XYZ file of C-alpha atoms in Angstrom:
72
model
C 103.724 122.561 99.200
C 101.790 124.929 101.433
C 101.880 127.589 98.725
C 100.000 125.221 96.399
C 97.457 124.259 99.097
C 98.854 120.725 99.315
C 99.845 118.691 102.337
C 102.535 116.083 102.755
C 101.418 112.490 102.540
C 104.738 111.160 103.819
C 104.904 109.039 106.940
C 108.008 110.237 108.781
C 110.558 107.916 110.370
C 110.718 107.657 114.145
C 113.901 109.727 114.492
C 112.669 112.726 112.469
C 111.926 116.085 114.039
C 108.317 117.130 113.938
C 106.976 113.583 113.732
C 103.255 113.579 114.402
C 102.203 110.049 115.357
C 98.497 110.827 115.166
C 98.856 112.156 111.605
C 100.942 109.133 110.591
C 98.372 106.762 112.068
C 95.571 108.555 110.202
C 97.499 108.490 106.897
C 98.256 104.790 107.309
C 94.581 103.962 107.858
C 93.648 106.089 104.865
C 96.182 104.429 102.548
C 95.892 100.808 103.648
C 92.876 99.722 101.560
C 94.266 101.239 98.374
C 97.867 100.070 98.680
C 96.643 96.484 98.780
C 94.817 96.939 95.470
C 97.814 98.285 93.584
C 100.246 95.760 95.056
C 98.334 92.921 93.370
C 98.564 94.351 89.851
C 101.329 93.490 87.439
C 104.122 96.003 87.039
C 104.520 95.494 83.304
C 102.086 95.303 80.441
C 101.804 92.166 78.345
C 101.085 93.969 75.123
C 102.424 96.864 73.090
C 100.235 99.738 72.043
C 98.066 102.057 74.069
C 94.736 100.482 73.119
C 95.899 96.970 74.019
C 97.341 98.132 77.345
C 94.134 99.992 78.208
C 92.168 96.843 77.387
C 94.443 94.781 79.619
C 94.001 97.193 82.531
C 90.229 97.274 82.041
C 90.005 93.480 82.101
C 92.295 93.271 85.150
C 90.115 95.716 87.071
C 86.965 93.784 86.143
C 88.534 90.541 87.364
C 89.877 92.146 90.547
C 86.520 93.713 91.425
C 84.748 90.453 90.600
C 87.013 88.590 93.002
C 86.238 91.130 95.719
C 82.493 90.634 95.185
C 82.779 86.849 95.279
C 85.056 86.968 98.327
C 88.096 85.206 96.914
């Protein structure tokens, strides 16, 4: 990954060599707000066809963001 100028986003287990607790803590804080968003979405689409699925995702994001604004 270093050759492609990328870094690992993995949080290592406690028994792994080279575990950096500060890095893991930082990654966890960085990920936390976004993981919650994607955990609420459905895993499967209701419809068949790319246009219908894109419409479903668009409407779901509008509803999700609207709920965040209202404070639900």
